[in-house]
Coordinates of C-alpha atoms in Angstrom, one line a residue:
Chain H
X1439 CA 0.0 0.0 0.0
X1440 CA 2.8 2.4 1.0
X1441 CA 4.7 1.6 -2.2
X1442 CA 1.7 2.5 -4.3
X1443 CA 1.0 5.7 -2.3
X1444 CA 4.7 6.7 -2.8
X1445 CA 4.5 5.8 -6.5
X1446 CA 1.5 8.0 -7.1
X1447 CA 3.2 10.9 -5.2
X1448 CA 6.4 10.6 -7.2
X1449 CA 4.4 10.6 -10.5
X1450 CA 2.7 13.8 -9.4
X1451 CA 6.0 15.4 -8.4
X1452 CA 7.5 14.5 -11.7
X1453 CA 4.6 16.0 -13.6
X1454 CA 4.5 19.1 -11.4
X1455 CA 8.1 19.8 -12.0
X1456 CA 7.6 19.6 -15.8
X1457 CA 4.5 21.8 -15.7
X1458 CA 4.9 25.5 -15.7
X1459 CA 1.8 26.4 -13.6
X1460 CA 2.6 23.8 -11.0
X1461 CA 6.2 24.8 -10.9
X1462 CA 5.2 28.4 -10.3
X1463 CA 3.0 27.3 -7.4
X1464 CA 5.9 25.3 -5.9
X1465 CA 8.1 28.4 -6.0
X1466 CA 5.5 30.8 -4.5
X1467 CA 6.6 30.3 -0.8
X1468 CA 10.1 31.5 -1.7
X1469 CA 8.8 34.4 -3.7
X1470 CA 6.5 35.4 -0.9
X1471 CA 9.3 35.2 1.7
X1472 CA 11.6 37.4 -0.4
X1473 CA 8.7 39.8 -1.0
X1474 CA 7.9 40.1 2.7
X1475 CA 11.6 40.7 3.5
X1476 CA 11.9 43.4 0.9
X1477 CA 8.7 45.3 1.7
X1478 CA 8.4 45.2 5.4
X1479 CA 10.7 47.0 7.9
X1480 CA 13.3 44.8 9.5
X1481 CA 14.0 44.6 13.3
X1482 CA 16.8 47.2 12.8
X1483 CA 14.3 49.7 11.6
X1484 CA 12.8 49.8 15.1
X1485 CA 15.8 51.9 16.3
X1486 CA 17.5 55.0 14.8
X1487 CA 20.4 54.7 12.4
X1488 CA 22.9 57.5 12.4
X1489 CA 25.8 58.1 9.9
X1490 CA 29.0 59.9 10.7
X1491 CA 32.2 60.9 8.9
X1492 CA 35.0 58.7 10.2
X1493 CA 37.5 60.2 12.7
X1494 CA 35.7 63.5 12.5
X1495 CA 34.5 63.5 16.1
X1496 CA 35.1 60.2 17.9
X1497 CA 33.7 61.6 21.2
X1498 CA 30.4 62.4 19.5
X1499 CA 30.3 58.9 17.8
X1500 CA 30.9 57.2 21.2
X1501 CA 28.2 59.3 22.8
X1502 CA 25.7 58.5 20.1
X1503 CA 26.4 54.8 20.2
X1504 CA 24.7 54.8 23.6
X1505 CA 21.4 55.7 22.0
X1506 CA 21.4 54.7 18.3
X1507 CA 22.9 52.4 15.8
X1508 CA 26.0 54.2 14.3
X1509 CA 27.8 53.7 11.0
X1510 CA 30.9 55.6 9.9
X1511 CA 31.9 56.6 6.4
X1512 CA 35.2 57.8 4.8
X1513 CA 33.9 61.1 3.5
X1514 CA 30.9 63.2 3.0
X1515 CA 30.2 61.7 -0.5
X1516 CA 30.0 58.1 0.8
X1517 CA 27.9 59.2 3.8
X1518 CA 25.5 61.0 1.4
X1519 CA 25.2 57.9 -0.8
X1520 CA 24.3 55.8 2.3
X1521 CA 21.6 58.3 3.5
X1522 CA 20.1 58.2 0.0
X1523 CA 19.4 54.5 0.2
X1524 CA 15.8 53.2 0.7
X1525 CA 15.9 52.5 4.5
X1526 CA 15.9 55.0 7.3
X1527 CA 19.4 56.5 7.9
X1528 CA 20.1 60.0 9.2
X1529 CA 23.4 61.7 8.6
X1530 CA 25.0 63.9 11.3
X1531 CA 27.3 66.2 9.2
X1532 CA 29.7 68.9 10.5
X1533 CA 29.7 72.4 9.1
X1534 CA 31.5 75.4 10.4
X1535 CA 31.9 74.0 13.9
X1536 CA 28.3 72.9 14.2
X1537 CA 26.3 69.9 13.0
X1538 CA 23.3 69.6 10.7
X1539 CA 21.0 66.7 10.1
X1540 CA 21.1 65.1 6.6
X1541 CA 18.0 63.2 5.6
X1542 CA 16.7 61.6 2.4
X1543 CA 13.1 62.4 3.0
X1544 CA 11.5 59.0 3.7
X1545 CA 12.6 59.0 7.4
X1546 CA 9.8 59.1 10.0
X1547 CA 9.2 62.3 11.9
X1548 CA 9.9 60.4 15.1
X1549 CA 13.4 59.4 13.9
X1550 CA 14.2 62.9 12.9
X1551 CA 13.1 64.4 16.2
X1552 CA 14.9 61.7 18.1
X1553 CA 18.2 62.6 16.2
X1554 CA 17.7 66.3 16.9
X1555 CA 17.2 65.6 20.5
X1556 CA 20.3 63.4 20.8
X1557 CA 22.4 66.1 19.2
X1558 CA 20.9 68.7 21.6
X1559 CA 21.7 66.4 24.6
X1560 CA 25.3 66.0 23.4
X1561 CA 25.7 69.8 23.0
X1562 CA 24.4 70.4 26.5
X1563 CA 26.7 67.8 27.9
X1564 CA 24.1 65.4 29.3
X1565 CA 24.9 61.7 29.7
X1566 CA 22.7 58.6 29.9
X1567 CA 23.4 58.4 33.6
X1568 CA 21.7 61.9 34.0
X1569 CA 18.5 60.6 32.6
X1570 CA 15.7 59.8 34.9
X1571 CA 13.6 58.2 32.2
X1572 CA 13.1 54.5 32.2
X1573 CA 12.7 52.8 28.8
X1574 CA 10.4 49.8 28.8
X1575 CA 10.7 47.4 25.9
X1576 CA 7.5 45.4 25.4
X1577 CA 9.2 42.4 24.0
X1578 CA 8.2 43.4 20.5
X1579 CA 11.1 42.3 18.3
X1580 CA 9.2 41.9 15.0
X1581 CA 7.1 44.5 13.2
X1582 CA 3.4 43.5 13.5
X1583 CA 2.8 43.9 9.7
X1584 CA 5.5 41.3 9.0
X1585 CA 4.0 38.8 11.4
X1586 CA 0.6 39.4 9.9
X1587 CA 2.0 38.8 6.4
X1588 CA 3.9 35.7 7.3
X1589 CA 0.8 34.2 9.1
X1590 CA -1.5 35.0 6.1
X1591 CA 1.1 33.6 3.7
X1592 CA 1.4 30.3 5.6
X1593 CA -2.4 29.9 5.3
X1594 CA -2.3 31.1 1.7
X1595 CA 0.3 28.3 0.9
X1596 CA -2.1 25.7 2.4
X1597 CA -4.7 26.8 -0.1
X1598 CA -2.1 26.6 -2.9
X1599 CA -1.5 23.0 -1.7
X1600 CA -5.2 22.3 -2.5
X1601 CA -4.8 24.0 -5.9
X1602 CA -1.8 21.8 -6.7
X1603 CA -3.9 18.7 -5.9
X1604 CA -6.7 20.0 -8.0
X1605 CA -4.4 20.5 -11.0
X1606 CA -3.2 16.9 -10.7
X1607 CA -6.7 15.5 -10.5
X1608 CA -7.8 17.6 -13.5
X1609 CA -4.8 16.2 -15.4
X1610 CA -6.1 12.6 -14.5
X1611 CA -9.5 13.6 -15.8
X1612 CA -8.3 15.2 -19.0
X1613 CA -6.1 12.2 -19.8
X1614 CA -9.0 9.9 -18.7
X1615 CA -6.5 7.8 -16.6
X1616 CA -8.6 7.3 -13.4
X1617 CA -10.4 4.4 -15.1
X1618 CA -7.0 2.8 -15.8
X1619 CA -6.0 3.3 -12.1
X1620 CA -9.3 1.7 -11.1
X1621 CA -8.2 -1.4 -13.0
X1622 CA -5.2 -2.0 -10.8
X1623 CA -5.1 -3.4 -7.3
X1624 CA -4.7 0.2 -6.0
X1625 CA -7.5 1.1 -3.5
X1626 CA -9.3 4.5 -3.6
X1627 CA -7.7 5.3 -0.2
X1628 CA -4.2 4.7 -1.5
X1629 CA -5.0 6.8 -4.6
X1630 CA -6.4 9.7 -2.4
X1631 CA -3.4 9.5 0.0
X1632 CA -0.9 9.4 -2.9
X1633 CA -2.6 12.4 -4.5
X1634 CA -2.6 14.3 -1.1
X1635 CA 1.0 13.9 -0.3
X1636 CA 2.3 16.5 -2.8
X1637 CA -0.1 19.0 -1.2
X1638 CA 0.8 18.1 2.4
X1639 CA 4.6 18.3 1.7
X1640 CA 4.2 21.5 -0.2
X1641 CA 2.2 23.1 2.6
X1642 CA 4.7 22.0 5.3
X1643 CA 7.9 22.7 3.5
X1644 CA 6.6 25.8 1.8
X1645 CA 5.3 27.1 5.2
X1646 CA 8.6 26.3 7.0
X1647 CA 10.7 27.8 4.3
X1648 CA 8.6 31.0 4.5
X1649 CA 8.9 31.1 8.3
X1650 CA 12.7 30.6 8.2
X1651 CA 13.4 33.0 5.3
X1652 CA 11.4 35.8 6.9
X1653 CA 13.3 35.5 10.2
X1654 CA 10.9 33.5 12.3
X1655 CA 13.2 30.5 12.6
X1656 CA 13.3 30.7 16.4
X1657 CA 9.6 29.7 16.7
X1658 CA 8.6 26.3 18.0
X1659 CA 8.6 24.2 14.8
X1660 CA 6.5 21.4 16.3
X1661 CA 3.7 23.9 17.1
X1662 CA 3.8 25.5 13.7
X1663 CA 3.8 22.1 12.0
X1664 CA 0.7 21.1 13.8
X1665 CA -1.2 24.3 12.8
X1666 CA 0.0 24.0 9.1
X1667 CA -1.0 20.4 8.9
X1668 CA -4.5 20.8 10.2
X1669 CA -5.2 23.9 8.2
X1670 CA -4.1 22.1 5.0
X1671 CA -6.8 19.4 5.4
X1672 CA -9.7 21.6 4.3
X1673 CA -7.7 22.9 1.3
X1674 CA -6.9 19.3 0.2
X1675 CA -10.6 18.3 0.4
X1676 CA -11.6 21.3 -1.6
X1677 CA -8.7 20.6 -4.0
X1678 CA -10.1 17.1 -4.7
X1679 CA -13.6 18.3 -5.2
X1680 CA -12.7 21.1 -7.5
X1681 CA -10.4 18.8 -9.5
X1682 CA -13.2 16.2 -9.9
X1683 CA -15.9 18.6 -10.9
X1684 CA -13.9 20.8 -13.3
X1685 CA -12.7 19.7 -16.7
X1686 CA -9.9 22.2 -17.2
X1687 CA -7.1 23.6 -15.1
X1688 CA -8.0 27.2 -15.2
X1689 CA -11.6 26.6 -14.0
X1690 CA -10.3 24.4 -11.2
X1691 CA -7.7 27.0 -10.1
X1692 CA -10.4 29.8 -10.2
X1693 CA -12.7 27.7 -8.1
X1694 CA -10.0 27.0 -5.5
X1695 CA -9.5 30.8 -5.2
X1696 CA -12.8 31.0 -3.5
X1697 CA -11.0 29.7 -0.4
X1698 CA -9.2 33.0 -0.3
X1699 CA -12.4 34.7 0.9
X1700 CA -12.7 32.9 4.2
X1701 CA -8.9 33.3 4.7
X1702 CA -9.1 37.1 4.1
X1703 CA -12.2 37.3 6.3
X1704 CA -10.3 35.5 9.1
X1705 CA -7.3 37.8 8.9
X1706 CA -9.4 41.0 8.9
X1707 CA -11.6 39.7 11.7
X1708 CA -8.6 39.0 14.0
X1709 CA -6.7 42.2 13.1
X1710 CA -9.6 44.7 12.9
X1711 CA -12.7 43.5 14.7
X1712 CA -13.2 43.5 18.4
X1713 CA -13.6 40.2 20.2
X1714 CA -17.4 40.4 20.3
X1715 CA -17.7 40.6 16.5
X1716 CA -15.2 37.8 15.9
X1717 CA -17.7 35.2 17.1
X1718 CA -19.3 35.4 13.7
X1719 CA -16.1 33.9 12.3
X1720 CA -16.0 30.9 14.7
X1721 CA -17.3 28.6 11.8
X1722 CA -14.2 29.5 9.8
X1723 CA -11.2 27.1 10.2
X1724 CA -8.9 29.7 8.9
X1725 CA -9.9 32.0 11.8
X1726 CA -8.7 29.5 14.3
X1727 CA -5.6 28.6 12.2
X1728 CA -4.7 32.2 12.0
X1729 CA -5.0 32.7 15.7
X1730 CA -3.0 29.6 16.4
X1731 CA -0.3 30.7 14.0
X1732 CA -0.3 34.1 15.6
X1733 CA 0.5 32.6 19.0
X1734 CA 3.3 30.5 17.6
X1735 CA 4.9 33.4 15.7
X1736 CA 4.6 35.5 18.8
X1737 CA 6.3 32.7 20.8
X1738 CA 3.6 33.3 23.3
X1739 CA 1.4 30.2 22.9
X1740 CA 1.7 27.2 25.1
X1741 CA 1.3 23.6 23.7
X1742 CA -2.1 23.5 25.3
X1743 CA -3.3 26.6 23.5
X1744 CA -1.9 25.5 20.2
X1745 CA -3.5 22.1 20.5
X1746 CA -6.9 23.6 21.3
X1747 CA -6.7 25.8 18.2
X1748 CA -5.5 22.8 16.1
X1749 CA -8.3 20.7 17.5
X1750 CA -10.9 23.2 16.6
X1751 CA -9.5 23.4 13.0
X1752 CA -9.5 19.6 12.9
X1753 CA -13.1 19.4 14.1
X1754 CA -14.3 21.9 11.5
X1755 CA -12.3 20.2 8.7
X1756 CA -13.9 16.9 9.9
X1757 CA -17.3 18.3 9.3
X1758 CA -16.4 19.4 5.8
X1759 CA -14.8 15.9 5.3
X1760 CA -18.1 14.2 6.2
X1761 CA -19.9 16.2 3.5
X1762 CA -17.2 16.0 0.8
X1763 CA -15.8 12.5 1.2
X1764 CA -18.7 10.6 -0.5
X1765 CA -18.6 13.1 -3.4
X1766 CA -14.9 12.5 -3.8
X1767 CA -15.2 8.8 -3.7
X1768 CA -18.1 8.9 -6.3
X1769 CA -16.0 11.2 -8.5
X1770 CA -13.2 8.7 -8.6
X1771 CA -15.5 5.8 -9.8
Chain V
X243 CA -13.4 -17.8 -16.9
X244 CA -16.5 -15.5 -17.1
X245 CA -20.0 -16.5 -15.9
X246 CA -22.8 -14.0 -16.4
X247 CA -26.3 -14.8 -15.2
X248 CA -29.4 -12.6 -15.6
X249 CA -27.4 -9.4 -15.6
X250 CA -29.2 -6.0 -15.6
X251 CA -27.8 -2.5 -15.4
X252 CA -29.4 0.9 -15.3
X253 CA -27.3 4.1 -15.3
X254 CA -30.1 6.0 -13.6
X255 CA -30.8 3.1 -11.2
X256 CA -34.4 2.9 -12.3
X257 CA -36.4 0.2 -14.1
X258 CA -35.2 1.3 -17.5
X259 CA -32.3 -1.0 -18.1
X260 CA -29.5 -0.4 -20.6
X261 CA -28.5 -4.0 -20.2
X262 CA -31.3 -6.6 -19.8
X263 CA -31.1 -10.2 -18.8
X264 CA -27.7 -10.9 -20.2
X265 CA -26.5 -14.5 -19.9
X266 CA -23.3 -16.1 -21.2
X267 CA -20.2 -17.9 -20.2
X268 CA -16.7 -17.7 -21.5
X269 CA -14.4 -20.7 -21.3
X270 CA -10.8 -20.6 -20.3
X271 CA -8.5 -20.0 -23.2
X272 CA -11.3 -18.8 -25.5
X273 CA -11.5 -15.6 -27.5
X274 CA -15.1 -14.4 -27.1
X275 CA -16.4 -11.6 -29.2
X276 CA -19.0 -9.2 -27.9
X277 CA -20.4 -7.6 -31.0
X278 CA -23.0 -4.9 -31.5
X279 CA -23.6 -1.4 -32.8
X280 CA -22.8 1.8 -30.8
X281 CA -25.0 2.1 -27.7
X282 CA -25.9 -1.6 -27.7
X283 CA -24.6 -2.1 -24.2
X284 CA -21.2 -3.7 -25.1
X285 CA -19.1 -1.3 -23.0
X286 CA -21.6 -1.4 -20.1
X287 CA -21.3 -5.2 -19.9
X288 CA -17.5 -4.9 -20.2
X289 CA -17.3 -2.2 -17.5
X290 CA -19.4 -4.4 -15.2
X291 CA -17.0 -7.4 -15.8
X292 CA -14.0 -5.2 -15.1
X293 CA -15.5 -3.7 -11.9
X294 CA -15.8 -0.2 -13.3
X295 CA -19.6 -0.4 -13.0
X296 CA -21.6 -2.1 -10.3
X297 CA -24.1 -4.8 -10.9
X298 CA -27.7 -3.8 -10.2
X299 CA -29.3 -7.2 -10.8
X300 CA -28.0 -10.6 -11.6
X301 CA -24.7 -12.3 -11.1
X302 CA -21.2 -12.1 -12.7
X303 CA -18.0 -14.0 -12.0
X304 CA -14.7 -13.2 -13.6
X305 CA -11.6 -15.3 -13.1
X306 CA -13.2 -16.9 -10.1
X307 CA -14.1 -13.5 -8.4
X308 CA -17.6 -12.5 -7.6
X309 CA -18.2 -9.1 -9.2
X310 CA -20.7 -8.2 -6.5
X311 CA -17.9 -8.3 -4.0
X312 CA -14.8 -7.4 -5.9
X313 CA -11.4 -8.3 -4.4
X314 CA -8.6 -5.9 -5.4
X315 CA -6.5 -9.0 -6.0
X316 CA -8.6 -9.7 -9.1
X317 CA -7.0 -6.7 -10.9
X318 CA -3.6 -8.5 -10.7
X319 CA -5.1 -11.1 -13.0
X320 CA -7.0 -9.0 -15.5
X321 CA -6.0 -6.5 -18.1
X322 CA -8.0 -4.0 -20.1
X323 CA -7.2 -2.1 -23.3
X324 CA -9.6 0.8 -23.6
X325 CA -11.1 2.0 -26.8
X326 CA -10.3 5.6 -26.0
X327 CA -6.5 5.9 -25.3
X328 CA -6.0 7.0 -21.7
X329 CA -2.3 7.5 -20.9
X330 CA -0.6 10.4 -19.1
X331 CA 0.2 12.9 -21.8
X332 CA 2.9 14.7 -19.7
X333 CA 4.8 11.4 -19.1
X334 CA 6.9 9.6 -21.7
X335 CA 5.8 6.3 -23.0
X336 CA 8.4 4.5 -20.8
X337 CA 7.4 6.5 -17.7
X338 CA 3.7 5.7 -18.3
X339 CA 4.5 1.9 -18.4
X340 CA 6.9 2.1 -15.4
X341 CA 4.3 4.0 -13.3
X342 CA 1.5 1.6 -14.2
X343 CA 3.7 -1.5 -13.5
X344 CA 4.4 -0.3 -9.9
X345 CA 0.7 -0.3 -9.1
X346 CA 0.4 -4.1 -9.4
X347 CA 1.3 -6.7 -6.7
X348 CA 2.5 -9.3 -9.2
X349 CA 5.6 -9.6 -11.4
X350 CA 5.3 -7.3 -14.4
X351 CA 6.7 -7.3 -17.9
X352 CA 9.7 -5.2 -19.0
X353 CA 8.2 -1.9 -20.3
X354 CA 10.9 -1.7 -23.0
X355 CA 9.9 -5.1 -24.3
X356 CA 6.3 -4.1 -24.5
X357 CA 7.1 -0.9 -26.4
X358 CA 9.2 -3.0 -28.9
X359 CA 6.2 -5.3 -29.3
X360 CA 4.1 -2.5 -30.8
X361 CA 7.0 -0.7 -32.6
X362 CA 7.3 2.2 -30.1
X363 CA 10.8 1.4 -28.9
X364 CA 12.2 4.5 -30.6
X365 CA 9.6 6.7 -28.9
X366 CA 10.2 5.4 -25.4
X367 CA 11.4 8.8 -24.2
X368 CA 8.8 10.9 -26.0
X369 CA 5.9 12.4 -24.1
X370 CA 2.7 10.6 -24.8
X371 CA 1.0 13.9 -25.4
X372 CA 3.1 14.3 -28.5
X373 CA 2.0 10.9 -29.9
X374 CA -0.4 10.4 -32.8
X375 CA -3.8 8.8 -32.0
X376 CA -2.6 5.4 -33.3
X377 CA 0.6 5.6 -31.2
X378 CA -1.4 6.4 -28.0
X379 CA -3.7 3.5 -28.9
X380 CA -0.8 1.1 -29.1
X381 CA 0.6 2.4 -25.8
X382 CA -2.8 1.8 -24.1
X383 CA -2.9 -1.6 -25.7
X384 CA 0.5 -2.8 -24.4
X385 CA -0.1 -1.2 -21.0
X386 CA -3.0 -3.7 -20.6
X387 CA -0.4 -6.6 -20.9
X388 CA 2.0 -5.3 -18.3
X389 CA 0.7 -7.5 -15.4
X390 CA 0.6 -10.7 -17.6
X391 CA -3.2 -11.0 -17.3
X392 CA -4.9 -14.3 -17.6
X393 CA -8.2 -12.6 -18.5
X394 CA -7.7 -9.8 -21.1
X395 CA -10.5 -7.4 -22.0
X396 CA -10.0 -5.6 -25.4
X397 CA -12.3 -2.8 -26.4
X398 CA -12.0 -2.1 -30.1
X399 CA -8.3 -3.1 -30.2
X400 CA -7.6 -2.2 -33.8
X401 CA -9.8 0.9 -34.3
X402 CA -7.9 3.8 -35.8
X403 CA -4.8 1.8 -36.6
X404 CA -3.3 1.4 -40.1
X405 CA -3.6 -2.1 -41.6
X406 CA 0.0 -3.2 -40.9
X407 CA -0.2 -2.2 -37.2
X408 CA -3.7 -3.7 -36.9
X409 CA -2.2 -7.0 -38.3
X410 CA 0.6 -6.8 -35.7
X411 CA -2.0 -6.3 -32.9
X412 CA -4.1 -9.2 -34.1
X413 CA -1.0 -11.4 -34.1
X414 CA -0.2 -10.4 -30.5
X415 CA -3.8 -11.3 -29.5
X416 CA -3.5 -14.7 -31.2
X417 CA -0.1 -15.3 -29.6
X418 CA -1.4 -14.4 -26.1
X419 CA -4.4 -16.7 -26.7
X420 CA -2.1 -19.5 -27.7
X421 CA -0.3 -19.0 -24.3
X422 CA -3.7 -19.6 -22.6
X423 CA -5.0 -16.1 -22.1
X424 CA -8.7 -15.8 -22.2
X425 CA -9.9 -12.8 -24.2
X426 CA -13.1 -10.8 -24.1
X427 CA -13.1 -8.7 -27.3
X428 CA -15.7 -5.9 -27.7
X429 CA -16.1 -4.5 -31.2
X430 CA -18.4 -3.3 -33.8
X431 CA -15.9 -4.5 -36.4
X432 CA -17.1 -7.9 -37.6
X433 CA -14.0 -8.6 -39.6
X434 CA -11.7 -8.7 -36.6
X435 CA -14.2 -10.8 -34.8
X436 CA -14.4 -13.2 -37.7
X437 CA -10.7 -13.5 -37.8
X438 CA -10.0 -13.9 -34.1
X439 CA -13.0 -15.1 -32.1
X440 CA -13.9 -18.7 -31.2
X441 CA -17.4 -17.6 -30.4
X442 CA -19.3 -14.3 -30.7
X443 CA -22.3 -12.8 -29.1
X444 CA -24.6 -10.3 -30.9
X445 CA -25.9 -7.7 -28.6
X446 CA -28.6 -5.1 -29.5
X447 CA -30.5 -2.7 -27.2
X448 CA -28.9 -4.3 -24.2
X449 CA -30.0 -7.8 -25.0
X450 CA -28.0 -10.8 -26.4
X451 CA -29.7 -12.0 -29.5
X452 CA -27.4 -14.9 -30.3
X453 CA -24.2 -16.7 -29.3
X454 CA -22.3 -19.1 -31.5
X455 CA -19.0 -19.6 -33.4
X456 CA -18.6 -17.5 -36.6
X457 CA -18.4 -20.8 -38.6
X458 CA -21.6 -22.1 -37.2
X459 CA -23.3 -18.8 -37.8
X460 CA -22.2 -18.8 -41.4
X461 CA -23.4 -22.3 -41.9
X462 CA -26.7 -21.6 -40.3
X463 CA -27.5 -18.2 -41.7
X464 CA -25.2 -17.6 -44.6
X465 CA -26.4 -18.4 -48.2
X466 CA -23.4 -19.4 -50.3
X467 CA -23.2 -17.2 -53.4
X468 CA -21.3 -17.4 -56.7
X469 CA -20.1 -14.1 -58.1
X470 CA -19.6 -14.2 -61.9
X471 CA -18.1 -11.8 -64.4
X472 CA -19.0 -12.7 -68.0
X473 CA -19.2 -11.1 -71.5
X474 CA -22.6 -10.9 -73.2
X475 CA -23.0 -9.1 -76.6
X476 CA -19.6 -7.5 -76.1
X477 CA -20.6 -6.1 -72.7
X478 CA -18.9 -7.0 -69.4
X479 CA -21.6 -8.1 -66.8
X480 CA -21.2 -8.8 -63.1
X481 CA -23.9 -10.9 -61.3
X482 CA -24.4 -13.0 -58.1
X483 CA -26.3 -16.3 -57.8
X484 CA -27.3 -18.4 -54.8
X485 CA -26.1 -21.9 -54.8
X486 CA -29.2 -23.0 -52.9
X487 CA -32.1 -21.5 -55.0
X488 CA -32.9 -23.6 -58.1
X489 CA -33.8 -20.6 -60.2
X490 CA -30.3 -19.1 -59.5
X491 CA -28.7 -22.5 -60.2
X492 CA -30.4 -22.7 -63.6
X493 CA -29.4 -19.1 -64.5
X494 CA -25.8 -19.8 -63.6
X495 CA -25.7 -23.0 -65.7
X496 CA -27.1 -21.0 -68.7
X497 CA -24.4 -18.3 -68.4
X498 CA -21.7 -20.9 -68.2
X499 CA -23.0 -22.7 -71.3
X500 CA -23.6 -19.6 -73.4
X501 CA -21.2 -16.9 -72.5
X502 CA -17.5 -16.3 -72.0
X503 CA -16.7 -16.3 -68.3
X504 CA -14.1 -13.8 -67.1
X505 CA -14.0 -14.6 -63.4
X506 CA -16.1 -16.7 -61.0
X507 CA -15.8 -16.8 -57.2
X508 CA -17.7 -18.5 -54.4
X509 CA -18.7 -16.0 -51.7
X510 CA -19.7 -16.7 -48.1
X511 CA -22.0 -14.5 -46.2
X512 CA -20.0 -12.1 -43.9
X513 CA -20.6 -11.9 -40.2
X514 CA -21.9 -8.4 -40.7
X515 CA -24.6 -9.7 -43.2
X516 CA -25.5 -12.4 -40.7
X517 CA -25.7 -9.8 -37.9
X518 CA -28.1 -7.7 -40.0
X519 CA -30.1 -10.8 -40.9
X520 CA -30.4 -11.9 -37.2
X521 CA -30.9 -8.6 -35.5
X522 CA -32.5 -6.5 -38.2
X523 CA -30.0 -3.8 -37.3
X524 CA -26.9 -2.4 -38.9
X525 CA -23.6 -2.0 -37.0
X526 CA -23.2 1.8 -37.1

C-alpha cells in the first residue's frame, strides 16, 4: 500500500516539475518570503540609524552609540550615498563648527526628532546616567505587519496546496486515466493519499521555508507544523472536489481561489474586529488557524493553547470531510 | 473464466435497463467476441465485468471472483485495453508503463519489451502527449499486458490503426491466446471478430440475440453465393447467384453454357450480413 502511495506521489511530483503552472506554485513560498523581507521593515528599523564621517569627532560617535545604531563613512560623499538608500538612515554632518542633520526624505518624523534631541543632549553635555527616564521594551522584536503577512502567507500556501492537488486531479480527468488506475489493485484510499502527499509536503515545506526566510526561525517548529498540517486538510478536500468537478485547469484554479475569501475574512476579523464581533467567524477554520499561527509566531502560545486551536480546525475540517468524502469517492468511480 | 447470469444494469438506477437479462459464459482459453452497434450495451457489460460499474441485478463472476464483492486482487489477473486511449500525456511512453507497473502486486513485464512489441521502442522517451492517435492506442494496448493478465479485455483493439499495425495487434492477440490467455473482445468490427474469435455474441439494445461460433453462424444463416463476371453481346456483366435457389442455379448454368466467363468466385455471407439478418439492425 505504501509503495503505491509513494509511486502516485512521485508521479505527481515528476509532472508538477515539468508543468509551468505547478512549478510556479511550488516556487511561491520562496517568492512570498523574499517579497515580505523586501517590503516590510526589519528589526533594525525599530531603532534610529545614524551616519557619521570617520575620525571627524570620535567623542560624538561614542556618545551617540549609547542611544542609536551608528555607522561611519570615509567622506561626505559616501555618507551621502548611504543616506540616500531606501531605508531610514540619518546623517550627522559637520559644518563650520556645528552639526546639521542630513535626511533623504522618507525617514519618520519620530526618527528625525529623536536625532535632533540626541544632538541637543550632546551639545548640552548630558549623559545617559543623568537621565531619569526608564525605557520599557514590550518584547516586541518583530514589526506586526511582518508577522501578519507571514501568518497570512502560511495559510495562503495551504490553499495553494489544494490548488496543486486540484491540478493533478484535472490532469487525470483530461487524460482519462482514473479508469486505468481503477483497474489496478490500488485502492481508492491509496490513490487519495498518494494524491494528497504532494499538497501536504508542499504546505509543510513551503510554510517552514517561508517562516525561516522571513526570520521567524526561532519559533517552536512542532507547534507551527501542527497548525499548518490541520489547516491544510480543508484545502486538500476542496482541491479534490474542484479537481473532480472541473474539466480544465483554469476553472479548477479559479474555483479554489474562492477559499481566499474565508482566509481574508479571518485575517481581517482578527486584526480589525473586536472580540465580540469575531464570534461570527467561529465557523471558519482559517480564523482558528490564523489565531494559532499568531500565538506560535509571537512565541507566546503554550502547547495547550496551540493544540486547542489545532483541535478546533481539525473538528471543523472533519465536518467538511463528512460532506465531501462521499462526493470525492463517487467522483473517482 | 467468465460467468454472467441474468445481468441487468441501469445508469439511472431505475427500471429502464440499458443491459437486460444478459446470460453467457466464456471458457478458459477462449476468444469471445461481444459484437453490436454503438450504444448496444457492449461497453456497459465490459465495464461491469472489469469492476468499473456495479451490478444492479444478476450475477457475474470473472476469473473466479464474484463481481458483486470485488477483491482488489482480481486486478492483478485481468488487463484491459480501452477504446479511448488513456495515458498520461505529460509522461513519456516509458514513464507511463513504469508507473503503471508499480501499481500491481505481481511480477510485471519489462516496459521496453512491451514498447518494442508495438513498434514504439524508438519513442520510449517521447511524451505521450506528442503521440499520434494510433501511437497512443498502441501504448494503451501494451499497457494492458503489463501484469501478464490471464483474462484480457479488449475494447476495439484495432480501431484507428493502419492495416499493418492492426495486423501486428491481431498477431499479438493470437499469440497471447495460444499462451492460454482468455480474451473478451468488444467490437463493432465484424472482420476482426471473424478473424480472431472462437465464439461471438450479438448484442442489440442491451439484449443478447445470439451466441455461436462464426463458422456455425455462417453455416446456419449464410447463403453461399457465386459471383460471376462474363461477356454478353460484347458487354462485361457482373452478377451473383445463390447456390441454394434452383432458379439461380439454372441461370448460372445457362451463363456458363452460353457466355465467355471472365472470373467466377464462391462468396460466403459475412458476419456483418448475418448480424443484420439476425438482429434486423446495422452495425453503425
